[in-house]
PDB file of C-alpha atoms in Angstrom:
ATOM      1  CA  GLU E   3      30.188   2.875 -14.498  1.00 94.00           C
ATOM      2  CA  VAL E   4      26.726   0.308 -13.158  1.00 96.00           C
ATOM      3  CA  LEU E   5      25.532  -0.817 -17.245  1.00 97.00           C
ATOM      4  CA  LEU E   6      22.941  -3.351 -17.483  1.00 98.00           C
ATOM      5  CA  VAL E   7      22.454  -5.200 -21.151  1.00 98.00           C
ATOM      6  CA  GLU E   8      19.916  -6.752 -21.833  1.00 98.00           C
ATOM      7  CA  SER E   9      19.565  -9.112 -25.003  1.00 97.00           C
ATOM      8  CA  GLY E  10      17.199 -11.993 -26.179  1.00 97.00           C
ATOM      9  CA  GLY E  11      14.001 -10.842 -26.887  1.00 94.00           C
ATOM     10  CA  GLY E  12      11.966 -11.010 -29.998  1.00 96.00           C
ATOM     11  CA  LEU E  13       8.709 -12.144 -32.029  1.00 97.00           C
ATOM     12  CA  VAL E  14       7.575 -15.456 -30.139  1.00 97.00           C
ATOM     13  CA  ARG E  15       4.094 -17.429 -30.964  1.00 97.00           C
ATOM     14  CA  PRO E  16       2.099 -17.827 -28.450  1.00 97.00           C
ATOM     15  CA  GLY E  17       2.936 -21.130 -26.059  1.00 97.00           C
ATOM     16  CA  GLY E  18       6.477 -21.106 -27.276  1.00 97.00           C
ATOM     17  CA  SER E  19       9.408 -19.840 -25.294  1.00 98.00           C
ATOM     18  CA  VAL E  20      12.329 -17.669 -24.959  1.00 98.00           C
ATOM     19  CA  ARG E  21      15.332 -16.709 -22.749  1.00 98.00           C
ATOM     20  CA  LEU E  22      16.593 -13.695 -21.878  1.00 98.00           C
ATOM     21  CA  SER E  23      20.364 -12.569 -21.099  1.00 98.00           C
ATOM     22  CA  CYS E  24      21.502  -9.113 -18.885  1.00 98.00           C
ATOM     23  CA  ARG E  25      25.406  -9.261 -19.156  1.00 98.00           C
ATOM     24  CA  ALA E  26      26.351  -7.238 -15.774  1.00 98.00           C
ATOM     25  CA  SER E  27      29.346  -4.466 -15.335  1.00 97.00           C
ATOM     26  CA  GLY E  28      30.562  -2.018 -13.286  1.00 97.00           C
ATOM     27  CA  PHE E  29      29.606  -3.372  -9.893  1.00 96.00           C
ATOM     28  CA  THR E  30      30.239  -6.513  -7.964  1.00 97.00           C
ATOM     29  CA  PHE E  31      27.704  -8.482  -9.703  1.00 97.00           C
ATOM     30  CA  SER E  32      27.376 -10.872  -6.598  1.00 97.00           C
ATOM     31  CA  ASN E  33      26.641  -9.525  -3.096  1.00 97.00           C
ATOM     32  CA  HIS E  34      23.226  -7.890  -5.340  1.00 97.00           C
ATOM     33  CA  TRP E  35      19.975  -9.079  -5.334  1.00 97.00           C
ATOM     34  CA  MET E  36      18.837  -9.002  -8.842  1.00 98.00           C
ATOM     35  CA  THR E  37      15.792  -8.213 -10.299  1.00 98.00           C
ATOM     36  CA  TRP E  38      13.254  -7.531 -13.864  1.00 98.00           C
ATOM     37  CA  ILE E  39      10.434  -5.956 -14.747  1.00 98.00           C
ATOM     38  CA  ARG E  40       8.348  -5.685 -17.300  1.00 98.00           C
ATOM     39  CA  GLN E  41       6.122  -3.289 -19.677  1.00 97.00           C
ATOM     40  CA  ALA E  42       3.637  -4.038 -21.672  1.00 95.00           C
ATOM     41  CA  PRO E  43       3.144  -1.608 -24.709  1.00 91.00           C
ATOM     42  CA  GLY E  44       1.791   2.451 -23.366  1.00 87.00           C
ATOM     43  CA  LYS E  45       1.417   0.196 -20.340  1.00 89.00           C
ATOM     44  CA  GLY E  46       2.742   0.873 -16.733  1.00 91.00           C
ATOM     45  CA  LEU E  47       5.232  -1.867 -15.294  1.00 96.00           C
ATOM     46  CA  GLU E  48       5.398  -5.053 -13.333  1.00 97.00           C
ATOM     47  CA  TRP E  49       7.617  -6.572 -11.517  1.00 96.00           C
ATOM     48  CA  VAL E  50       8.981 -10.290 -11.826  1.00 97.00           C
ATOM     49  CA  ALA E  51      11.486 -12.170 -10.775  1.00 97.00           C
ATOM     50  CA  SER E  52      13.795 -11.503  -8.283  1.00 97.00           C
ATOM     51  CA  ILE E  53      16.392 -13.641  -7.241  1.00 97.00           C
ATOM     52  CA  LYS E  54      18.309 -13.784  -4.074  1.00 97.00           C
ATOM     53  CA  GLU E  55      23.136 -13.121  -4.386  1.00 97.00           C
ATOM     54  CA  ASP E  56      23.802 -16.421  -4.171  1.00 96.00           C
ATOM     55  CA  GLY E  57      21.296 -17.895  -6.887  1.00 95.00           C
ATOM     56  CA  SER E  58      19.089 -19.878  -3.521  1.00 96.00           C
ATOM     57  CA  GLU E  59      16.218 -17.824  -3.510  1.00 96.00           C
ATOM     58  CA  ASN E  60      13.839 -16.403  -5.938  1.00 96.00           C
ATOM     59  CA  PHE E  61      10.196 -14.735  -5.931  1.00 94.00           C
ATOM     60  CA  TYR E  62       7.997 -14.476  -9.359  1.00 96.00           C
ATOM     61  CA  VAL E  63       4.733 -12.366  -9.403  1.00 96.00           C
ATOM     62  CA  ASP E  64       2.204 -14.523  -9.654  1.00 96.00           C
ATOM     63  CA  ALA E  65       0.815 -13.969 -13.192  1.00 96.00           C
ATOM     64  CA  VAL E  66       4.223 -15.926 -13.791  1.00 97.00           C
ATOM     65  CA  GLU E  67       4.751 -18.687 -11.387  1.00 97.00           C
ATOM     66  CA  GLY E  68       5.132 -21.872 -12.657  1.00 97.00           C
ATOM     67  CA  ARG E  69       6.843 -20.656 -16.728  1.00 98.00           C
ATOM     68  CA  PHE E  70       9.230 -18.358 -16.059  1.00 98.00           C
ATOM     69  CA  THR E  71      12.807 -19.438 -14.007  1.00 98.00           C
ATOM     70  CA  VAL E  72      15.180 -17.002 -12.923  1.00 98.00           C
ATOM     71  CA  SER E  73      19.155 -17.569 -13.336  1.00 98.00           C
ATOM     72  CA  ARG E  74      22.416 -16.043 -12.481  1.00 98.00           C
ATOM     73  CA  ASP E  75      25.935 -16.940 -13.253  1.00 98.00           C
ATOM     74  CA  ASN E  76      27.752 -14.676 -10.625  1.00 98.00           C
ATOM     75  CA  ALA E  77      31.520 -15.796 -12.460  1.00 97.00           C
ATOM     76  CA  LYS E  78      30.134 -14.538 -15.406  1.00 98.00           C
ATOM     77  CA  ASN E  79      28.196 -11.540 -14.519  1.00 98.00           C
ATOM     78  CA  SER E  80      25.139 -13.414 -15.601  1.00 98.00           C
ATOM     79  CA  LEU E  81      21.460 -12.931 -15.489  1.00 98.00           C
ATOM     80  CA  SER E  82      18.439 -14.567 -17.320  1.00 98.00           C
ATOM     81  CA  LEU E  83      14.809 -15.532 -17.247  1.00 98.00           C
ATOM     82  CA  GLN E  84      13.974 -18.306 -19.656  1.00 98.00           C
ATOM     83  CA  MET E  85      10.315 -18.077 -21.039  1.00 98.00           C
ATOM     84  CA  ASN E  86       8.413 -20.634 -21.273  1.00 98.00           C
ATOM     85  CA  SER E  87       4.421 -20.933 -22.992  1.00 98.00           C
ATOM     86  CA  LEU E  88       4.431 -17.606 -23.903  1.00 98.00           C
ATOM     87  CA  ARG E  89       1.196 -15.900 -23.455  1.00 97.00           C
ATOM     88  CA  ALA E  90       0.104 -12.843 -25.502  1.00 96.00           C
ATOM     89  CA  GLU E  91      -1.129 -10.894 -22.512  1.00 96.00           C
ATOM     90  CA  ASP E  92       3.038 -11.630 -21.727  1.00 98.00           C
ATOM     91  CA  THR E  93       4.431  -9.150 -24.084  1.00 98.00           C
ATOM     92  CA  ALA E  94       5.764  -5.832 -23.346  1.00 98.00           C
ATOM     93  CA  VAL E  95      10.470  -4.367 -23.052  1.00 98.00           C
ATOM     94  CA  TYR E  96      11.923  -7.038 -20.447  1.00 98.00           C
ATOM     95  CA  PHE E  97      13.861  -4.669 -18.068  1.00 98.00           C
ATOM     96  CA  CYS E  98      17.301  -6.217 -15.831  1.00 98.00           C
ATOM     97  CA  VAL E  99      17.464  -3.932 -12.364  1.00 98.00           C
ATOM     98  CA  THR E 100      20.012  -4.182  -9.829  1.00 97.00           C
ATOM     99  CA  GLY E 101      17.753  -4.725  -5.638  1.00 93.00           C
ATOM    100  CA  LEU E 102      15.497  -6.518  -4.738  1.00 91.00           C
ATOM    101  CA  ALA E 103      13.211  -4.058  -2.910  1.00 92.00           C
ATOM    102  CA  VAL E 104      14.412  -0.443  -5.153  1.00 95.00           C
ATOM    103  CA  ALA E 105      14.763  -0.658  -8.638  1.00 95.00           C
ATOM    104  CA  ALA E 106      18.464   1.470  -8.724  1.00 95.00           C
ATOM    105  CA  PHE E 107      19.884   0.972 -11.472  1.00 97.00           C
ATOM    106  CA  TRP E 108      18.034  -0.192 -15.050  1.00 98.00           C
ATOM    107  CA  GLY E 109      19.596  -2.055 -18.219  1.00 98.00           C
ATOM    108  CA  GLN E 110      17.787  -0.177 -21.902  1.00 97.00           C
ATOM    109  CA  GLY E 111      15.089  -3.782 -21.750  1.00 97.00           C
ATOM    110  CA  THR E 112      14.488  -5.821 -24.265  1.00 98.00           C
ATOM    111  CA  LEU E 113      11.098  -6.123 -26.571  1.00 97.00           C
ATOM    112  CA  VAL E 114       9.381  -9.000 -26.186  1.00 98.00           C
ATOM    113  CA  ALA E 115       6.085 -10.338 -28.610  1.00 98.00           C
ATOM    114  CA  VAL E 116       3.839 -12.690 -28.242  1.00 97.00           C
ATOM    115  CA  ALA E 117       1.996 -12.976 -31.225  1.00 96.00           C
ATOM    116  CA  SER E 118       1.660 -15.523 -33.836  1.00 93.00           C
TER     117      SER E 118
ATOM    118  CA  GLU Q  16      -1.378  -7.456  -2.915  1.00 95.00           C
ATOM    119  CA  ILE Q  17      -2.242  -4.131  -2.240  1.00 97.00           C
ATOM    120  CA  VAL Q  18      -3.370  -1.738  -4.975  1.00 98.00           C
ATOM    121  CA  MET Q  19      -0.542   1.313  -5.860  1.00 98.00           C
ATOM    122  CA  SER Q  20      -3.256   4.664  -7.614  1.00 98.00           C
ATOM    123  CA  GLN Q  21      -1.397   7.093  -8.051  1.00 98.00           C
ATOM    124  CA  SER Q  22      -3.395  11.025  -8.885  1.00 95.00           C
ATOM    125  CA  PRO Q  23      -4.207  12.504 -11.409  1.00 97.00           C
ATOM    126  CA  ALA Q  24      -2.753  10.549 -13.944  1.00 97.00           C
ATOM    127  CA  ILE Q  25      -1.630  13.576 -16.224  1.00 98.00           C
ATOM    128  CA  LEU Q  26      -0.600  17.349 -14.847  1.00 97.00           C
ATOM    129  CA  SER Q  27      -0.770  20.027 -17.003  1.00 97.00           C
ATOM    130  CA  VAL Q  28       2.842  22.152 -15.761  1.00 96.00           C
ATOM    131  CA  SER Q  29       4.457  25.723 -16.075  1.00 95.00           C
ATOM    132  CA  PRO Q  30       8.334  25.470 -15.812  1.00 95.00           C
ATOM    133  CA  GLY Q  31       9.134  27.415 -12.593  1.00 95.00           C
ATOM    134  CA  GLU Q  32       5.951  26.379 -11.147  1.00 97.00           C
ATOM    135  CA  ARG Q  33       5.594  23.045  -8.548  1.00 97.00           C
ATOM    136  CA  ALA Q  34       4.290  19.700  -9.364  1.00 97.00           C
ATOM    137  CA  THR Q  35       2.905  17.540  -6.672  1.00 98.00           C
ATOM    138  CA  LEU Q  36       1.848  14.111  -6.971  1.00 98.00           C
ATOM    139  CA  SER Q  37       0.051  11.628  -5.267  1.00 98.00           C
ATOM    140  CA  CYS Q  38       0.171   7.526  -4.315  1.00 98.00           C
ATOM    141  CA  ARG Q  39      -1.632   5.843  -1.997  1.00 98.00           C
ATOM    142  CA  ALA Q  40      -1.453   1.977  -1.097  1.00 98.00           C
ATOM    143  CA  SER Q  41      -4.506   0.280  -0.294  1.00 98.00           C
ATOM    144  CA  ASP Q  42      -2.438  -0.708   2.589  1.00 97.00           C
ATOM    145  CA  SER Q  43       0.676   0.820   5.024  1.00 98.00           C
ATOM    146  CA  VAL Q  44       3.841  -0.013   3.412  1.00 97.00           C
ATOM    147  CA  THR Q  45       5.306   1.816   5.949  1.00 97.00           C
ATOM    148  CA  ASN Q  46       8.082   3.846   4.537  1.00 96.00           C
ATOM    149  CA  ASN Q  47       8.521   1.033   1.683  1.00 98.00           C
ATOM    150  CA  LEU Q  48       7.539   3.658  -0.796  1.00 98.00           C
ATOM    151  CA  ALA Q  49       9.415   4.551  -4.421  1.00 98.00           C
ATOM    152  CA  TRP Q  50       8.990   6.764  -6.875  1.00 98.00           C
ATOM    153  CA  TYR Q  51      10.637   6.867 -11.036  1.00 98.00           C
ATOM    154  CA  GLN Q  52      11.117   8.657 -13.473  1.00 98.00           C
ATOM    155  CA  GLN Q  53      10.742   7.929 -17.302  1.00 97.00           C
ATOM    156  CA  LYS Q  54      11.394   9.586 -20.136  1.00 96.00           C
ATOM    157  CA  PRO Q  55       9.537   8.614 -23.803  1.00 93.00           C
ATOM    158  CA  GLY Q  56      11.953   4.894 -25.083  1.00 92.00           C
ATOM    159  CA  GLN Q  57      14.020   5.197 -22.008  1.00 96.00           C
ATOM    160  CA  ALA Q  58      13.833   2.653 -18.925  1.00 97.00           C
ATOM    161  CA  PRO Q  59      12.470   4.905 -15.617  1.00 97.00           C
ATOM    162  CA  ARG Q  60      15.175   6.049 -13.356  1.00 97.00           C
ATOM    163  CA  LEU Q  61      15.134   5.754  -9.336  1.00 98.00           C
ATOM    164  CA  LEU Q  62      13.773   8.858  -8.746  1.00 98.00           C
ATOM    165  CA  ILE Q  63      14.000   8.213  -4.466  1.00 98.00           C
ATOM    166  CA  TYR Q  64      13.794   5.278  -2.193  1.00 98.00           C
ATOM    167  CA  SER Q  65      12.582   4.297   1.678  1.00 98.00           C
ATOM    168  CA  ALA Q  66       9.698   7.471   0.774  1.00 98.00           C
ATOM    169  CA  SER Q  67      11.245  10.392   1.411  1.00 98.00           C
ATOM    170  CA  THR Q  68      16.407   9.746  -0.358  1.00 98.00           C
ATOM    171  CA  ARG Q  69      16.652  10.888  -2.528  1.00 98.00           C
ATOM    172  CA  ALA Q  70      18.690   8.493  -5.058  1.00 97.00           C
ATOM    173  CA  THR Q  71      22.034   9.742  -6.222  1.00 94.00           C
ATOM    174  CA  SER Q  72      22.454  12.053  -8.530  1.00 95.00           C
ATOM    175  CA  ILE Q  73      18.750  13.178  -7.541  1.00 97.00           C
ATOM    176  CA  PRO Q  74      18.754  16.541  -8.270  1.00 97.00           C
ATOM    177  CA  ALA Q  75      17.333  18.773  -4.712  1.00 97.00           C
ATOM    178  CA  ARG Q  76      13.932  19.910  -6.228  1.00 97.00           C
ATOM    179  CA  PHE Q  77      12.862  16.057  -5.918  1.00 98.00           C
ATOM    180  CA  SER Q  78      11.174  15.936  -2.250  1.00 98.00           C
ATOM    181  CA  GLY Q  79       9.603  13.170  -0.989  1.00 98.00           C
ATOM    182  CA  SER Q  80       7.279  11.964   1.688  1.00 98.00           C
ATOM    183  CA  GLY Q  81       4.539  10.172   4.016  1.00 98.00           C
ATOM    184  CA  SER Q  82       4.046   7.333   6.037  1.00 97.00           C
ATOM    185  CA  GLY Q  83       1.307   4.609   6.277  1.00 97.00           C
ATOM    186  CA  THR Q  84       0.036   4.725   3.279  1.00 98.00           C
ATOM    187  CA  ASP Q  85      -0.407   8.165   1.838  1.00 98.00           C
ATOM    188  CA  PHE Q  86       2.688   9.264  -0.313  1.00 98.00           C
ATOM    189  CA  THR Q  87       3.540  12.880  -2.101  1.00 98.00           C
ATOM    190  CA  LEU Q  88       5.869  13.614  -4.885  1.00 98.00           C
ATOM    191  CA  THR Q  89       7.236  17.178  -5.170  1.00 98.00           C
ATOM    192  CA  ILE Q  90       9.252  19.171  -8.113  1.00 97.00           C
ATOM    193  CA  THR Q  91      10.153  22.340  -6.906  1.00 94.00           C
ATOM    194  CA  SER Q  92      10.353  24.720 -10.092  1.00 93.00           C
ATOM    195  CA  LEU Q  93      10.070  22.197 -12.777  1.00 96.00           C
ATOM    196  CA  GLN Q  94      12.951  22.236 -15.421  1.00 96.00           C
ATOM    197  CA  SER Q  95      12.224  20.993 -19.209  1.00 95.00           C
ATOM    198  CA  GLU Q  96      13.263  17.708 -18.242  1.00 96.00           C
ATOM    199  CA  ASP Q  97      11.065  16.712 -15.567  1.00 97.00           C
ATOM    200  CA  PHE Q  98       8.271  16.356 -18.866  1.00 97.00           C
ATOM    201  CA  ALA Q  99       7.937  13.102 -17.908  1.00 97.00           C
ATOM    202  CA  VAL Q 100       5.650  10.018 -16.115  1.00 97.00           C
ATOM    203  CA  TYR Q 101       6.334   9.052 -12.926  1.00 98.00           C
ATOM    204  CA  PHE Q 102       5.366   5.282 -10.791  1.00 98.00           C
ATOM    205  CA  CYS Q 103       5.457   5.176  -7.755  1.00 98.00           C
ATOM    206  CA  GLN Q 104       6.177   1.496  -5.957  1.00 98.00           C
ATOM    207  CA  GLN Q 105       5.973  -0.168  -2.758  1.00 98.00           C
ATOM    208  CA  SER Q 106       7.864  -2.945  -1.259  1.00 97.00           C
ATOM    209  CA  GLN Q 107       6.576  -3.873   1.790  1.00 97.00           C
ATOM    210  CA  SER Q 108       5.147  -6.956   0.849  1.00 95.00           C
ATOM    211  CA  TRP Q 109       5.473  -9.585  -2.544  1.00 94.00           C
ATOM    212  CA  PRO Q 110       4.960  -8.942  -4.838  1.00 94.00           C
ATOM    213  CA  PHE Q 111       5.874  -5.125  -4.995  1.00 96.00           C
ATOM    214  CA  THR Q 112       3.931  -3.664  -7.439  1.00 97.00           C
ATOM    215  CA  PHE Q 113       3.515   0.144  -8.679  1.00 97.00           C
ATOM    216  CA  GLY Q 114       1.427   2.549  -9.420  1.00 97.00           C
ATOM    217  CA  GLY Q 115      -0.914   3.787 -12.579  1.00 96.00           C
ATOM    218  CA  GLY Q 116       1.181   6.507 -13.719  1.00 97.00           C
ATOM    219  CA  THR Q 117       1.611   9.921 -13.608  1.00 98.00           C
ATOM    220  CA  LYS Q 118       2.231  12.160 -16.352  1.00 97.00           C
ATOM    221  CA  VAL Q 119       3.749  15.177 -16.682  1.00 98.00           C
ATOM    222  CA  GLU Q 120       2.599  17.348 -19.012  1.00 97.00           C
ATOM    223  CA  ALA Q 121       3.620  21.118 -20.388  1.00 94.00           C
ATOM    224  CA  LYS Q 122       0.516  23.613 -19.726  1.00 91.00           C
TER     225      LYS Q 122
END
């Protein structure tokens, strides 16, 4: 069974930083692109960042380019999202998902709230 | 950026009836279109990819069609567990984008 468990969310001040983590199990992590997708409260979905199987390539949505960094540790089956210079509009539930073009499996999400 | 539009925003359907949801892309996405279902308090679940291929364990009452810019998700004989929000998503070009969603509610 594919299992994705996110952690690291919480309340952060504007301009602050937070690091999200995702532990993966139930599949060969190193064989899959991984992605972060977010959902602002009561809103739709936004594809945030994706990283290639070996970490050699990644993509970011313009809204987070230069502020967020996606990384992975295949030895630990772990995906991370370093979020810097946070803004109120970054407030959302962040989901860890498998895949690049299609989000096949999803974690339960972790909430990041940016407020003073 | 390709903008995805979904209609209607809210669809009221009785159990056992057919539900037809629409998704339109601002530019052609060929068949790079997926559908997701999201229930309150839960993560979305993949239903359909490549416009018409059902994901693993998805019941046959869910079907997808279309290509280019116009797509349809059809739920035949709606079950009580199908009341949810449905999102379409394109993967033709980065950034991959979602539609705003269609809420299927009980009539």
